[in-house]
């Protein structure tokens, strides 16, 4: 029962570890250079999954303030504000901030999203460079099977 | 190799799993990561400090702007790296294969051509919207830049690479990418010259028609535009280098 | 402007890299001056920063004006400042060397090569200076991506080596990222000092997450620094890449990663956790003993000079990992001193290897026949580097080994002391073999085999000034930090004495 509970409340960590290990296995064991890169991509994506799941909060929304919070419309009720701004009054930044009430639990944690944007970019860059290297290897050796390449190096000696 | 990989994977997996029981549960609002003053500060203070409702954009371009600058550099490095690995002179290619250039499909299909002709401007317009609206909704320089780059890739797919390169020749791509980073770091260096720390946008209110808080918001937009330049250029550069195996007709 | 000095160390090469990418494509002559200018500013800023650190103690620099943990900061103390100065100096010297080598080896891609070169240096300097654990990951990836490309621009074999490096390097960096995630999930912070405070404040030392984070980060960094069983990517990458690449990455990448390891142990996790709570000193010192011996013996078996040097780097990594895990103050001082000494030693011999390659077009040691008469000045530079690697006084290598051995004795790890001595002996064998070939080798005058050389009338074929100058400067630096080792060690001691490591003798 305890195990079941651990599985159900912490399933995100189990999933990320399983996916990550699939990627790691492909990176180490595959003979084909492109398959290794696919493994690398899976491996990095698993880490992104891990980070993003850290920032999840039960009942919270995306980390962007509500439109009403940032553009409070004086004198109008919440529903009327949607139909259009008739009034020209724009409250200054200080006025908005003074009336601003933000409940931290309403919004997801923004930091993991920022960090993972970086990790995604790094993943794309690494994958691109890896594919370029693979293409050059294919151009030079005529194969993307690691064993065949090593053999052709040996026979060249 | 297979058994070695299996042992490594099992050991690593076991090591990582051993800590799972220590982690907070899914969606826990009280977990250290969600409850610590860092995350709280980003949620409650972002708007007062920078007048940007999208916290992700604010953290990305302001609080951790230094990180994001290097993130842009990562993209830039990837573009230059792929080019320097794959690119070769047309002469070398001739020696290798005996053909002058790759045979590209000459006449484009009417339906595909017309559809893409209609779609590409809309995609580009949407990309600009994503860049410009990153303060208020999900979006920003990276996302918009990638969408913009994708529009050129669509052009290259629907016609051929040379058609797309007429619009964005390689030299222009490199310049765009460099200018993007120059815009980003330009904001940083401008802050430095005005006597503040690198990327401390607040000081820019001296040269901008804005209050210090607004200066942060405006600078973030400027920075995102720089990111979008680099992203657009490098996405297309990566595609064209990988797709042509580095054998584009025009040299630098 | 003085306040900005820590940021300028890495922003100068960064800005000039971008300018170079924009301006250098059509104007190849512009590349070299821009590189030199960027790195010279960087060296000057490092010197200023080091002097400020000696004067004022730790310096902080807040990017964006945000105080940590909200923003990213540079935090420069004695350790950072020394390593940053070493990194920027080494890269400046390598850049001077590259003036002729780069156009010769990567003819049509000079501007791309230099752009990547400067960005690689930026990444390494950023790793050294940053105070933010996640920022470190981004900069590791910048320096790694640029290295893959710089190596991949070399010969056929280099591409395959770069691919292997990419796979291994990505595993290493991803492990590091994962470790930072494990720290973040328990502490909620990304700033190194804040993480340390949170770990202490919440009493997390016993937590399995922190333990796993430690293991994953250390293993990731070990992969990146090529610690012995995880070293397979290194020898081919450094042996087949362009000679400028090896002269830049060989001295710097592994050393910077050792810096990261020391920073993680001392600053993030704390020596009490790493050394006292996890009682792993014995295992890891033994691992480093195996690493030193295995790498030294592999070096002995190689015929190509570049490969010998690559294996020597792996042996040196063993020295430093072992020295850190002696869990002794002397060992720690020795390791940090060795980072700096080794950066210059390796640079010295790699520059020599590059000069030999450009002059003779060959990598094997038989290419060095009769070099004493043909290239006397080059050989002088090489001798200093070789003596330093062997550990002959008064070179820097002697003093770093002296401190390491003292640390080994005072902490009772005699196997480590024995391994150091054996490895020095093997180094002596390797280098005296080279010196013998260079001094007594078959007479050069009658030889017909030197197709590549440009022998001058008087029989010498000394390397061009731009190659010789950095070699001789490096040799002078080696003697300098050897003779003035007290001053360097004093800075390191000030840094290390903040921490509570093992037995205190000083």
PDB file of C-alpha atoms in Angstrom, chain A residues 12-13 49-57 109 112, chain B residues 24 26-28 31 33-34, chain C residues 181-182 184-185:
ATOM      1  CA  UNK A  12       6.529  12.007 -12.295  1.00  0.00           C
ATOM      2  CA  UNK A  13       9.937  11.069 -10.902  1.00  0.00           C
ATOM      3  CA  UNK A  49      10.466  16.670 -17.727  1.00  0.00           C
ATOM      4  CA  UNK A  50      12.025  16.390 -14.276  1.00  0.00           C
ATOM      5  CA  UNK A  51      12.574  20.124 -13.925  1.00  0.00           C
ATOM      6  CA  UNK A  52       9.168  21.116 -15.207  1.00  0.00           C
ATOM      7  CA  UNK A  53       7.469  18.693 -12.846  1.00  0.00           C
ATOM      8  CA  UNK A  54       9.265  20.340  -9.909  1.00  0.00           C
ATOM      9  CA  UNK A  55       7.483  23.613 -10.602  1.00  0.00           C
ATOM     10  CA  UNK A  56       3.962  22.208 -10.734  1.00  0.00           C
ATOM     11  CA  UNK A  57       1.580  23.415  -8.040  1.00  0.00           C
ATOM     12  CA  UNK A 109       6.642  28.364 -10.231  1.00  0.00           C
ATOM     13  CA  UNK A 112      11.841  25.856 -13.799  1.00  0.00           C
TER      14      UNK A 112
ATOM     15  CA  UNK B  24       7.943  16.274  -2.500  1.00  0.00           C
ATOM     16  CA  UNK B  26       3.416  15.909  -7.394  1.00  0.00           C
ATOM     17  CA  UNK B  27       1.944  19.400  -7.275  1.00  0.00           C
ATOM     18  CA  UNK B  28       3.001  20.101  -3.694  1.00  0.00           C
ATOM     19  CA  UNK B  31       7.788  21.942  -1.513  1.00  0.00           C
ATOM     20  CA  UNK B  33      11.299  24.732  -4.637  1.00  0.00           C
ATOM     21  CA  UNK B  34       7.830  26.292  -4.697  1.00  0.00           C
TER      22      UNK B  34
ATOM     23  CA  UNK C 181      17.939  19.912 -10.168  1.00  0.00           C
ATOM     24  CA  UNK C 182      18.259  17.657  -7.129  1.00  0.00           C
ATOM     25  CA  UNK C 184      17.015  22.859  -6.388  1.00  0.00           C
ATOM     26  CA  UNK C 185      14.217  20.519  -5.403  1.00  0.00           C
TER      27      UNK C 185
END
